[in-house]
Coordinates of C-alpha atoms in Angstrom, one line a residue:
X17 CA 179.8 145.8 107.8
X18 CA 181.0 144.3 104.5
X19 CA 178.6 144.0 101.6
X20 CA 178.7 140.8 99.5
X21 CA 177.1 140.3 96.1
X22 CA 174.8 137.3 95.8
X23 CA 173.1 135.9 92.8
X24 CA 171.5 132.8 94.3
X25 CA 169.5 131.8 97.4
X26 CA 167.8 128.8 98.7
X27 CA 165.6 128.3 101.7
X28 CA 164.1 125.5 103.8
X29 CA 161.4 125.3 106.5
X30 CA 161.6 123.2 109.6
X31 CA 158.9 120.5 110.1
X32 CA 156.7 122.8 112.2
X33 CA 157.1 125.7 109.6
X34 CA 158.0 128.1 112.4
X35 CA 161.6 128.6 111.4
X36 CA 163.2 129.4 108.0
X37 CA 166.7 128.9 106.9
X38 CA 167.9 131.1 104.0
X39 CA 171.3 130.5 102.3
X40 CA 172.6 133.4 100.2
X41 CA 175.3 132.4 97.7
X42 CA 177.1 133.4 94.6
X43 CA 178.2 131.6 91.4
X44 CA 181.9 132.5 91.3
X45 CA 183.6 131.8 87.9
X46 CA 187.2 130.4 87.9
X47 CA 189.2 131.8 84.9
X48 CA 191.9 130.2 82.9
X49 CA 195.1 132.2 82.1
X50 CA 193.6 133.0 78.6
X51 CA 190.5 134.6 80.3
X52 CA 188.1 131.7 79.5
X53 CA 185.8 130.5 82.3
X54 CA 187.0 127.0 83.4
X55 CA 184.3 126.3 85.9
X56 CA 181.8 128.1 88.2
X57 CA 181.9 127.4 91.9
X58 CA 178.8 127.7 94.2
X59 CA 179.9 129.7 97.2
X60 CA 177.6 130.3 100.1
X61 CA 178.2 133.7 101.6
X62 CA 175.6 133.9 104.4
X63 CA 173.3 131.5 106.2
X64 CA 170.4 132.9 108.2
X65 CA 167.9 131.2 110.5
X66 CA 164.9 133.2 111.5
X67 CA 161.4 132.8 112.9
X68 CA 158.4 132.5 110.5
X69 CA 157.3 135.9 111.7
X70 CA 160.6 137.6 110.9
X71 CA 160.8 135.8 107.5
X72 CA 157.2 137.0 106.7
X73 CA 158.1 140.6 107.6
X74 CA 161.3 140.4 105.5
X75 CA 159.3 139.2 102.5
X76 CA 156.7 141.8 103.0
X77 CA 159.2 144.7 103.3
X78 CA 161.1 143.4 100.2
X79 CA 157.9 143.3 98.1
X80 CA 156.9 146.8 99.3
X81 CA 160.3 148.2 98.4
X82 CA 160.4 146.5 95.0
X83 CA 156.9 147.8 94.2
X84 CA 158.0 151.4 94.9
X85 CA 156.5 151.9 98.4
X86 CA 158.8 154.5 99.9
X87 CA 157.7 153.7 103.4
X88 CA 159.3 150.3 103.1
X89 CA 162.7 152.0 102.9
X90 CA 162.3 153.5 106.3
X91 CA 164.3 151.4 108.8
X92 CA 161.7 149.7 110.9
X93 CA 162.9 147.2 113.5
X94 CA 160.8 144.0 113.5
X95 CA 160.8 142.1 116.8
X96 CA 159.1 139.0 117.9

């Protein structure tokens, strides 16, 4: 598995709000020969579609991990 750095994301819900689409992307600078940034391209690197249940569990686990809850770091499969 290859890791890819992202510094942007966007998401959308379907009309029934039972599926979520998340696009992870990166702003990739394009450099001139003198090293100056000429422009910044928006490059999507991953598109995910998941059920509302899985998206909720993802959000919950991320918040737990970011708030220092060590149990969130234990790999727990979430199925629906």
